[in-house]
XYZ file of C-alpha atoms in Angstrom:
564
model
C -15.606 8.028 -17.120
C -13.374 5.143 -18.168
C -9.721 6.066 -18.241
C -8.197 5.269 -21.720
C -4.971 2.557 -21.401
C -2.003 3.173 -22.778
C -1.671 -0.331 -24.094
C -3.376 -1.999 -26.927
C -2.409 -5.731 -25.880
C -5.435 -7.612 -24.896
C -3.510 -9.932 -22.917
C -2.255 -6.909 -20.206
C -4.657 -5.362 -18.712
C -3.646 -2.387 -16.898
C -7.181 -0.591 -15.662
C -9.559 -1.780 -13.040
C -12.482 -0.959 -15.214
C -11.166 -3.874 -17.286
C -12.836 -6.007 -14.838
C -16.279 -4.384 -13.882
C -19.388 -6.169 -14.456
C -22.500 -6.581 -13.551
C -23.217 -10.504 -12.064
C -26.714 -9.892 -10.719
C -29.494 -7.523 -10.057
C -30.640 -7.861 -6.704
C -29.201 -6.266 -3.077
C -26.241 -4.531 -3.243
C -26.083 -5.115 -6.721
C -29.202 -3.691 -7.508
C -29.201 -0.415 -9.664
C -30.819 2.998 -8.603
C -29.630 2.136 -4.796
C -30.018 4.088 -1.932
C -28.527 4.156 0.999
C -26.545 5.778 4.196
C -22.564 4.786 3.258
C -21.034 3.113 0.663
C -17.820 1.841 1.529
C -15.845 1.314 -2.179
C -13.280 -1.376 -1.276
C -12.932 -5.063 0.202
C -9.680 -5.164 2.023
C -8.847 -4.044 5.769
C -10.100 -0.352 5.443
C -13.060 -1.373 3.608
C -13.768 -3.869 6.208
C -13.245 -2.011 9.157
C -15.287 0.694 7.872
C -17.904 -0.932 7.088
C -18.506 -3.262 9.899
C -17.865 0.251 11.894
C -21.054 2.105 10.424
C -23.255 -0.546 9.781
C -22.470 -1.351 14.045
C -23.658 2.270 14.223
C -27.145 1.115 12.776
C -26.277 2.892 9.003
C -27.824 1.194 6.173
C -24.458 0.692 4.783
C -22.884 -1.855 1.544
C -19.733 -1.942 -0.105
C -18.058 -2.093 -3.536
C -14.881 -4.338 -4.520
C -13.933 -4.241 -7.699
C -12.257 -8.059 -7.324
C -14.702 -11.180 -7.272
C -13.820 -11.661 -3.270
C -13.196 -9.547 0.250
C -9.032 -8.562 0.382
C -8.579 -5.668 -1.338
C -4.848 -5.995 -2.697
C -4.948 -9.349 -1.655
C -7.411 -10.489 -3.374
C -5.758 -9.126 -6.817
C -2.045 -9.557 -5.813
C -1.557 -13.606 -6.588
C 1.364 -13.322 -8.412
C 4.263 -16.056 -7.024
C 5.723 -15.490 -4.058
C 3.281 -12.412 -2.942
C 3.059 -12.198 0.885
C 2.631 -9.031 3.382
C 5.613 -7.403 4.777
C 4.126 -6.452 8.202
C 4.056 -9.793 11.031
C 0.876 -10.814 13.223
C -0.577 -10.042 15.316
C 0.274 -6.640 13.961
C -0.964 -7.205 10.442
C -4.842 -7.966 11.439
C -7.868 -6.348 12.505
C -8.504 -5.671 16.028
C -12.465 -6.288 15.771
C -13.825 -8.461 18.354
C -14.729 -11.679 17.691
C -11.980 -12.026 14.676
C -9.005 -12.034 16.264
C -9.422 -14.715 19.026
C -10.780 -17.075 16.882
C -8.264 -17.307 14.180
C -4.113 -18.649 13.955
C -2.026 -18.158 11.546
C 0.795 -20.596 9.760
C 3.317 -18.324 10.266
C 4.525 -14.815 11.261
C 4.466 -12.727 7.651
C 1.223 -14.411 5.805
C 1.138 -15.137 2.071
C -1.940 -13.951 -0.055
C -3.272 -17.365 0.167
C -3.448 -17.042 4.236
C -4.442 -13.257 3.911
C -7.648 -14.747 1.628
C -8.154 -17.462 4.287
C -8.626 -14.456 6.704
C -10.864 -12.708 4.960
C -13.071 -15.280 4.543
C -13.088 -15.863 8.296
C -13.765 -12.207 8.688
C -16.755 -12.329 6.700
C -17.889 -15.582 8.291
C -17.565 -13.789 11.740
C -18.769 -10.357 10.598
C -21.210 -11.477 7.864
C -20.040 -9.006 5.028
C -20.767 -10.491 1.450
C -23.709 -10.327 1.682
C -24.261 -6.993 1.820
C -21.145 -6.463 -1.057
C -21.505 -5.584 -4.574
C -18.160 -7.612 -5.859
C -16.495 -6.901 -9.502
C -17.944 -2.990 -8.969
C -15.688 -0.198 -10.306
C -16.848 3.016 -9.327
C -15.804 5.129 -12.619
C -18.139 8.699 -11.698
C -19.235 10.345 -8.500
C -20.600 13.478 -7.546
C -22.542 15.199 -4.797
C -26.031 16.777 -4.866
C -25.780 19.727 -2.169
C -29.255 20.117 -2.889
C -29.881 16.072 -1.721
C -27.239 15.493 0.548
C -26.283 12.714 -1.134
C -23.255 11.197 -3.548
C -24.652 10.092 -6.938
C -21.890 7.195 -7.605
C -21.647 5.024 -11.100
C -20.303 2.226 -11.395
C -18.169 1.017 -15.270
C -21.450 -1.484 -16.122
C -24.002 1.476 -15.686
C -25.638 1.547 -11.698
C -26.059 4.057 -10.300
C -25.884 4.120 -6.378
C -27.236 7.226 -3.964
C -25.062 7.753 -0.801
C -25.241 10.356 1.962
C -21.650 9.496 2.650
C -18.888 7.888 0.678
C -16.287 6.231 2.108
C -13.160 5.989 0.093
C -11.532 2.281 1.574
C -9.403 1.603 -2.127
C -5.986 2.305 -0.131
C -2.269 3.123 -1.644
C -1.737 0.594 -4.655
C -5.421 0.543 -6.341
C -4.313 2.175 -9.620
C -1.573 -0.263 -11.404
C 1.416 1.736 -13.178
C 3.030 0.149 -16.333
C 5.056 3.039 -18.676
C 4.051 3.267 -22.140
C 6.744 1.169 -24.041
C 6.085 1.055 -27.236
C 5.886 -2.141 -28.918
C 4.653 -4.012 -25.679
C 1.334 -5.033 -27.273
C 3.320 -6.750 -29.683
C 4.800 -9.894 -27.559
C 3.951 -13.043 -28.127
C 4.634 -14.280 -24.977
C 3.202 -14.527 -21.618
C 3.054 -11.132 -19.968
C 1.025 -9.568 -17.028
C 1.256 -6.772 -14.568
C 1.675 -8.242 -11.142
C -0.863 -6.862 -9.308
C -3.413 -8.755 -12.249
C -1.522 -12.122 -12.192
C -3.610 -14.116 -13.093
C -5.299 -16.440 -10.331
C -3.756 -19.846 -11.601
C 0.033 -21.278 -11.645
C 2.367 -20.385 -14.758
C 4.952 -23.142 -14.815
C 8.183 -20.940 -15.362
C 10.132 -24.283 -15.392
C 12.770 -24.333 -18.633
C 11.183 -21.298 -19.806
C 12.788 -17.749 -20.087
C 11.273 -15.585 -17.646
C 11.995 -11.560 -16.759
C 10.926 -9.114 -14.165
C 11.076 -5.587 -15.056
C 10.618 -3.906 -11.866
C 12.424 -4.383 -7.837
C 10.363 -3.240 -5.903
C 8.532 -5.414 -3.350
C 6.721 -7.467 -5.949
C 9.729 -8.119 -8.254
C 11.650 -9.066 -5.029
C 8.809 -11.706 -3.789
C 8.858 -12.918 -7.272
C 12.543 -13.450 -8.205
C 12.440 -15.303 -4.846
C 9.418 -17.698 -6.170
C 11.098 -18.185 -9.634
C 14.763 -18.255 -8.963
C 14.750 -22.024 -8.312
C 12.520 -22.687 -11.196
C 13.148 -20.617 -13.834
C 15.347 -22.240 -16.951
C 16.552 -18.719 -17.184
C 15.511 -15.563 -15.164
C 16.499 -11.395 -15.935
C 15.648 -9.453 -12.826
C 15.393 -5.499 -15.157
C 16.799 -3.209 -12.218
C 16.973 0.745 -11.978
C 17.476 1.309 -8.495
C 18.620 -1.272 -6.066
C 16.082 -2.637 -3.296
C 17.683 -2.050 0.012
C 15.743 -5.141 1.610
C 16.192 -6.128 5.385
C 15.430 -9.968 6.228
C 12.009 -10.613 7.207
C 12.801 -13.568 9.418
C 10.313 -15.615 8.221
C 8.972 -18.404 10.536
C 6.208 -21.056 11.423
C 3.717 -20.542 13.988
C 2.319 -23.094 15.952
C -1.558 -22.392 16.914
C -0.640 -23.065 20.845
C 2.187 -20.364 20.695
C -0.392 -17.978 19.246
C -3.167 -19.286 21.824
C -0.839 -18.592 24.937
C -0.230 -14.857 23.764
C -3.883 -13.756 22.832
C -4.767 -12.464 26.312
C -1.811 -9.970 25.592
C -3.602 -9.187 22.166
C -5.999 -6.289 23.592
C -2.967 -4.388 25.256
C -0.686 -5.058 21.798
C -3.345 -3.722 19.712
C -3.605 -0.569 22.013
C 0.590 -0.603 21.796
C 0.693 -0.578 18.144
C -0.870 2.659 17.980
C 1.520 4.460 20.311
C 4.523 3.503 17.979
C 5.592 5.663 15.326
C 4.101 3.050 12.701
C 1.798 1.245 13.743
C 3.847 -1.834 15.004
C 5.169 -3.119 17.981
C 8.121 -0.908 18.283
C 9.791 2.565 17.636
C 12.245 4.597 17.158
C 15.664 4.620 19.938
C 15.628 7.108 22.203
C 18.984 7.633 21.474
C 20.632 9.486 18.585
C 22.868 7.318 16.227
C 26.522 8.971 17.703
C 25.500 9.104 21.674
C 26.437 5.428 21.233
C 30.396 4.148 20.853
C 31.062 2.802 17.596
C 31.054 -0.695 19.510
C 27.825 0.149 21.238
C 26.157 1.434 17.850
C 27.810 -1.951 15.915
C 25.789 -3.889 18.807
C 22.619 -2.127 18.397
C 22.389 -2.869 14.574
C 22.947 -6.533 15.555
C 20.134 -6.780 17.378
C 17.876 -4.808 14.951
C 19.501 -7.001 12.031
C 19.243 -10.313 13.986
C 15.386 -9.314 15.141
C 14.384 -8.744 11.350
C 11.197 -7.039 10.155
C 11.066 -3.141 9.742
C 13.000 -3.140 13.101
C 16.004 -2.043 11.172
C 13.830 0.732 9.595
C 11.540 2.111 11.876
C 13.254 0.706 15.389
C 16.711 2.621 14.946
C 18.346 5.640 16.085
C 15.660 8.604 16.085
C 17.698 10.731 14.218
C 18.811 8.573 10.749
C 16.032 9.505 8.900
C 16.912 13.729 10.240
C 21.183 13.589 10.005
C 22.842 12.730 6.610
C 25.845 10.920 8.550
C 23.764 8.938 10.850
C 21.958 7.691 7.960
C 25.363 6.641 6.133
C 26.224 4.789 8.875
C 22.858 3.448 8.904
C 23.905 2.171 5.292
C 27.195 1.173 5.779
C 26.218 -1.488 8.378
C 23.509 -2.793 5.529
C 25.763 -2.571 3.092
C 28.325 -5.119 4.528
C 25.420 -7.057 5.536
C 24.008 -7.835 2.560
C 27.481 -7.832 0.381
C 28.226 -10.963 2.090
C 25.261 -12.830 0.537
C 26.244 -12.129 -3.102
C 29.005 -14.223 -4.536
C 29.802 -12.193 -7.884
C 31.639 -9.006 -7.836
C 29.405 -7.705 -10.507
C 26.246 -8.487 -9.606
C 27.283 -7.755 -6.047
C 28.102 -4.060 -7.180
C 24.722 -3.523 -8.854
C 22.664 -4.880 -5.651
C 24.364 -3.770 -3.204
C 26.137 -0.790 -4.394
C 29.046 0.657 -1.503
C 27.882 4.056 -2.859
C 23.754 4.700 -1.112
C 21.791 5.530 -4.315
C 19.389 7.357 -2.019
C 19.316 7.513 1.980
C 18.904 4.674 3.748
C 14.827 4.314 4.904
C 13.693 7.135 2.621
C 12.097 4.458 0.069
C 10.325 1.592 2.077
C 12.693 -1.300 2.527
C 11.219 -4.930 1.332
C 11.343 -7.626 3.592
C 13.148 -10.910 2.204
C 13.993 -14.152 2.993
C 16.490 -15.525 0.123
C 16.006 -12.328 -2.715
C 19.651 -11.895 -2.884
C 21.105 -15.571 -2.740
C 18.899 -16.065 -6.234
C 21.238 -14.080 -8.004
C 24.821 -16.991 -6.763
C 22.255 -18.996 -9.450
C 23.664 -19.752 -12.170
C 20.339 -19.261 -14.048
C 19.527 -15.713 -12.501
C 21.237 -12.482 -13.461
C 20.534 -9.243 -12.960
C 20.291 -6.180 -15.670
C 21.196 -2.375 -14.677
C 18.683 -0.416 -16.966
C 19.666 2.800 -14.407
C 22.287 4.464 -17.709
C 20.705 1.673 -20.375
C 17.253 1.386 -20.122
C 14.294 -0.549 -21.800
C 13.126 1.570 -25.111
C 10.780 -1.151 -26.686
C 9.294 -4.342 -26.449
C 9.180 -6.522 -29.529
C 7.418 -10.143 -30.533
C 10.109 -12.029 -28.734
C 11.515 -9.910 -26.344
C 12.964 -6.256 -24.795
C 15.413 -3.891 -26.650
C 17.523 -1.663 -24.225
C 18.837 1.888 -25.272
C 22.163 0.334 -26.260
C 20.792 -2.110 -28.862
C 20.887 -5.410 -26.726
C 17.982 -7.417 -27.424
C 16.233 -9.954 -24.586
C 14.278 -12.837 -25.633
C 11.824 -14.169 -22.986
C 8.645 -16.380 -23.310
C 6.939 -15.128 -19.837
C 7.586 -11.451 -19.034
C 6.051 -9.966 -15.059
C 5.614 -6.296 -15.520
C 6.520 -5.232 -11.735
C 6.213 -1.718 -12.302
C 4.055 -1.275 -9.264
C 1.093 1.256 -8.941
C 0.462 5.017 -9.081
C 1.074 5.295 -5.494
C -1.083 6.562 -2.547
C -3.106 9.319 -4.574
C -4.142 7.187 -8.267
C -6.871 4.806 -6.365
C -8.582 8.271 -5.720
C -7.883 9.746 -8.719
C -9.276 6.917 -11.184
C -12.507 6.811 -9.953
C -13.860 9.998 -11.854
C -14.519 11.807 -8.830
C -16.035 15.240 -8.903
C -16.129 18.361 -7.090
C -19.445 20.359 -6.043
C -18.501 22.624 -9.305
C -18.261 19.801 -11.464
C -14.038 19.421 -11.237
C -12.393 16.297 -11.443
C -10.159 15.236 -8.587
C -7.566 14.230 -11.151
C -7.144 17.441 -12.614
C -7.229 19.100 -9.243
C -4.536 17.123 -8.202
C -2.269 17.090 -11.127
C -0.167 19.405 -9.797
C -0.398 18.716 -6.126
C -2.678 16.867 -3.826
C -4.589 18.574 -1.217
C -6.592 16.990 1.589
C -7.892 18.313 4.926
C -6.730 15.694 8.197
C -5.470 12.962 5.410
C -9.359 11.853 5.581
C -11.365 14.290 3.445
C -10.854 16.443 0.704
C -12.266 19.845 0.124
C -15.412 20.331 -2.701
C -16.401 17.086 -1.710
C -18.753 17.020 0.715
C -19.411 14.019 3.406
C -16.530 11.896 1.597
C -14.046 10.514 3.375
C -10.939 7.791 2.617
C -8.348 5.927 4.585
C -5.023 4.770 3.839
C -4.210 7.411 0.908
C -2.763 10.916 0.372
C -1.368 12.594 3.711
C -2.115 9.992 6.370
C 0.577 7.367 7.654
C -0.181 5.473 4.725
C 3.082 4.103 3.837
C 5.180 5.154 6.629
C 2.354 2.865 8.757
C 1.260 -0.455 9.395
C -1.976 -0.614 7.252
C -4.310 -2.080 9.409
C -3.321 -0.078 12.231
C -3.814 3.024 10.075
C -7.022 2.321 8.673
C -8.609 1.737 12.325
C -7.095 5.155 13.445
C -8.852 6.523 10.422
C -11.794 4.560 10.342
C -12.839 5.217 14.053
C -12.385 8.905 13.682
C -14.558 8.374 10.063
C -17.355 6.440 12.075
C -17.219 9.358 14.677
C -18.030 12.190 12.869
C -20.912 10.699 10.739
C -22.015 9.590 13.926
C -22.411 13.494 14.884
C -23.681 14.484 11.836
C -26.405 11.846 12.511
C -26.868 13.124 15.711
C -26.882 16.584 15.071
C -29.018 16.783 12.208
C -26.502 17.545 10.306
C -26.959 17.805 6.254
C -22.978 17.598 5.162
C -19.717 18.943 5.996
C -17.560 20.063 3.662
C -13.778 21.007 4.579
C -12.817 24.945 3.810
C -9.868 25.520 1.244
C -8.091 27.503 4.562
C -8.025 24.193 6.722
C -6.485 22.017 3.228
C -4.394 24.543 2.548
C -2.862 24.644 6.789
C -2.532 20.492 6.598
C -0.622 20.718 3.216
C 1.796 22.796 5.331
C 1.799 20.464 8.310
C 2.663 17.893 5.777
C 4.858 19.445 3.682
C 7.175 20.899 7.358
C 6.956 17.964 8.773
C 8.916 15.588 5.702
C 10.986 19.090 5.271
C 12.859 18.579 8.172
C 13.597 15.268 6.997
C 16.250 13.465 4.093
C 12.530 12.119 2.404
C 12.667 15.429 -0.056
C 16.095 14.096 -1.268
C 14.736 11.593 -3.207
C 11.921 10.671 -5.880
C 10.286 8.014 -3.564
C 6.593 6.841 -3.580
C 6.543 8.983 -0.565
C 7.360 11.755 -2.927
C 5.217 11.266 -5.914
C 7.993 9.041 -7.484
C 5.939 6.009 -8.453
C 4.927 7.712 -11.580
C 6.782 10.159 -13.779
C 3.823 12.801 -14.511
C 3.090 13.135 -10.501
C 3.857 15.843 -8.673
C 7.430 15.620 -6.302
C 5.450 16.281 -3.174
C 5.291 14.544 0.040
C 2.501 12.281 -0.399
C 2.348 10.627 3.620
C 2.037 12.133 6.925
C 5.578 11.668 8.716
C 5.231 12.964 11.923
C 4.559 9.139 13.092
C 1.131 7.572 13.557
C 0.429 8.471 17.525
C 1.137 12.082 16.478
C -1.556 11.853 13.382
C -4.459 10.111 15.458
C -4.049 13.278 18.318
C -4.177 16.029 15.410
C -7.058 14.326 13.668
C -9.314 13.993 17.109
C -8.567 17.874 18.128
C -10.833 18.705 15.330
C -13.707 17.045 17.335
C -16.359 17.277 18.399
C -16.578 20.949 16.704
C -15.884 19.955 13.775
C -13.359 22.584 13.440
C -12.033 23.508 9.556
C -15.407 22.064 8.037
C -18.237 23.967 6.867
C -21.338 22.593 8.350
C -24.432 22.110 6.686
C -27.428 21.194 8.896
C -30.345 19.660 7.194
């Protein structure tokens, strides 16, 4: 069923069902359709998966809610969006793609990332077998068929004996309920639906409510443009430079015949890059020798600083202040104003360093030495109401704007699953299954739901990984167990409440150990304030998670099998 918005203002649109329709009537398009898998999403997981099944000779198509192949980059437009994860790492390792493409530089904008799915599709020939603007808004499956009876928000109705759940962390958009925000006359948008054209933000006064990774990318796009621009901050972004840089097609050229061996590397590292974590705790080094170290992770840029340090930051509360001590002074230097400096780059850690995912940057603090870009602490004085003309904080200040960017970000790793009216074999909805907690079996199938399966969501790397080194993990070990139950004659498997219930406890023992439980993260159901404080993501590292999936195989072990 369609999931109600919160807000009334035609001009914000909030829901994906907002954009579901129905374009044609023929192929994968067509209503009453049958067949083996349906894949429901068009960016890396929904690609992979389905190029993977139909290879394996299933009659197999795909739903995208957007009007192209990308998934979140597709819908993510807004200025200044780009991917925080550096090729080669950040592409798919299917033959045939990979050797035939270059980037323009090492961390890709959405505009490249679009460019790339259209050469996967003209390598892999995928649209054509795509249903595009498709929301899925009910599914249920038939034990009695064997097969998932999926609806889509304009009325088809599509029979599957597997479903494979490709709509990743960030598919369900999160704005709060402030009242009054249908009431502003201005330009306003979530950023994930930007819409898909320029907005000259030139003499105009412009405001991002919101820091995480979109609000940084955008402050960075508008700060030199913007006749005035409010960055709305509760928590501090405790970005590490990207080290952003052009790539030359003969550089890239030179280094593919290393590609096979790096893709095979990237999922022996913790997240699915081309590094890991020291060998060395944090205080085996010297002061001198640990000042040195940071350097070079600081100087090498990426999520090297995050997921290349000392093994035990993330474990030892006073490895991971010194951790934060080093960024601190770091990233104090770039910020001219005392004030501003003290409410971006506090000396006190508002959380643990690395427990929220850092955002890569490449000038997010400098925009604020502007004389045209300030920055707003709504941590003790936040926004109450929106208004015609503006925002209205707790204290009584009043904001006027003419463009407002809602960068509130999503409902985090679990809401893609949970908006898409899925029920259980007894008729349940996932949503109020999981209101309290999520529960999964291996991070890749969920219990009462027979022969469905998703990547890149609840308890798998997820965020803590490299997406499209996750979803190939995943989506390998998805392709191999249909491919048994094809083989075997199998009807469906279902996952037993016993195995769930033993992975929630892998999950929850292995972020225990950790300082993840001291915060409200995204990792810990903190993207939303009606979620459940749970770890969401598997964080015993990635290598670890594709070894405890395959031990399941080939006996299937904590699924009920149903043979046909």
């Amino acid at each position: 069923m369609k999931e109600e918005s919160d807000m009334t203002n035609p001009k914000l649109k909030t829901q994906l069902w907002e954009y579901g329709r129905r374009t044609r009537t023929d192929g994968p398009y067509a209503d009453n359709l049958e067949v083996d898998a349906l894949v429901v999403g068009g960016g890396f997981g929904g690609v992979f998966s389905f190029w993977s099944l139909r290879e394996q000779g299933l009659k197999t198509v795909m739903y995208e809610a957007g009007t192209d192949l990308g998934g979140t980059w597709r819908w993510n437009c807004y200025p200044g969006a780009m991917v925080d994860s550096e090729v080669p790492e950040y592409q798919l390792s299917i033959p045939g793609t990979w050797n035939t493409y270059n980037w323009p530089s090492n961390y890709p904008n959405y505009k490249d990332l679009r460019a790339y799915f259209d050469h996967l599709d003209k390598v892999l020939d995928i649209k054509k077998d795509t249903a595009f603007e498709s929301v899925v808004s009910d599914a249920q499956f038939n034990t009695d068929e064997g097969r998932w009876h999926v609806k889509t928000s304009d009325g088809r109705t599509c029979k599957a004996k597997y479903l494979v759940l490709a709509t990743g962390f960030a598919a369900k958009r999160y704005v709060p309920s402030w009242p009054g925000i249908d009431k502003f006359k201005g330009v306003i948008h979530h950023s994930s639906f930007w819409p898909d054209e320029d907005i000259d933000v030139s003499g105009k006064r412009c405001a991002i409510v919101g820091t995480g990774a979109s609000g940084v990318q955008i402050t960075q796009a508008w700060g030199p443009h913007a006749g005035h621009l409010k960055v709305f901050q509760r928590t501090p972004n405790l970005t590490v430079p990207m080290r952003l840089r052009k790539l030359t097609a003969e550089e890239q050229d030179s280094a593919k015949k290393w590609y096979p061996e790096l893709f095979d590397l990237r999922e022996r590292c913790f997240g699915g890059f081309l590094y890991s974590f020291c060998e060395r705790k944090t205080f085996e080094d010297t002061p001198e020798e640990r000042e040195a170290f940071f350097e070079k992770l600081w100087a090498d840029g990426g999520f090297r600083y995050w997921l290349g340090n000392y093994k035990d930051y993330l474990f030892d509360p006073k490895a991971n202040r010194a951790v934060y001590d080093f960024w601190a002074k770091k990233q104090r230097a770039r910020v001219n104003d005392p004030a501003k400096r003290d409410v971006l780059v506090p000396l006190e850690p508002p959380h643990p360093w690395g427990v929220k995912r850092p955002c890569l940057e490449y000038s997010y603090l400098e925009q604020f030495n502007r004389e045209n870009v300030d920055i707003v602490n709504i941590k003790a004085n936040p926004i109450v109401s929106f208004d015609e003309t503006g925002i209205m904080l707790e204290d009584g200040t009043h904001h006027e704007f003419d463009i407002i960017c809602i960068a509130t970000g999503f409902d985090v790793v679990t809401g893609g699953m949970t908006a898409m009216g899925l029920h259980n074999i007894n008729g349940e909805t996932l949503k109020d299954q999981w209101k309290d907690a999520a529960q999964t079996y291996l991070g890749t199938t969920v219990a009462g739901y027979p022969n469905m399966f998703h990547l890149y969501g609840p308890h798998g790397p997820t965020l803590l990984s490299n997406g499209p080194t996750s979803v190939e993990v995943q989506g390998r070990w998805i392709t191999d167990v249909i491919k048994q139950c094809e083989r075997d004659g199998i009807k469906y498997i279902n996952p037993t409440d016993e195995a769930s219930k033993e992975w929630k406890k892998k999950i929850n023992a292995l972020s225990d150990i950790s300082l993840f439980p001291t915060t409200k993260s995204t990792y810990m159901g903190g993207s939303s304030p009606d979620k459940a404080f749970e770890q969401t993501c598997y964080a015993g590292g990635l290598y670890n998670y594709g070894q405890d999936i395959r031990k399941v195989l080939p006996e299937l072990v904590g699924f009920d099998v149903v043979k046909a």
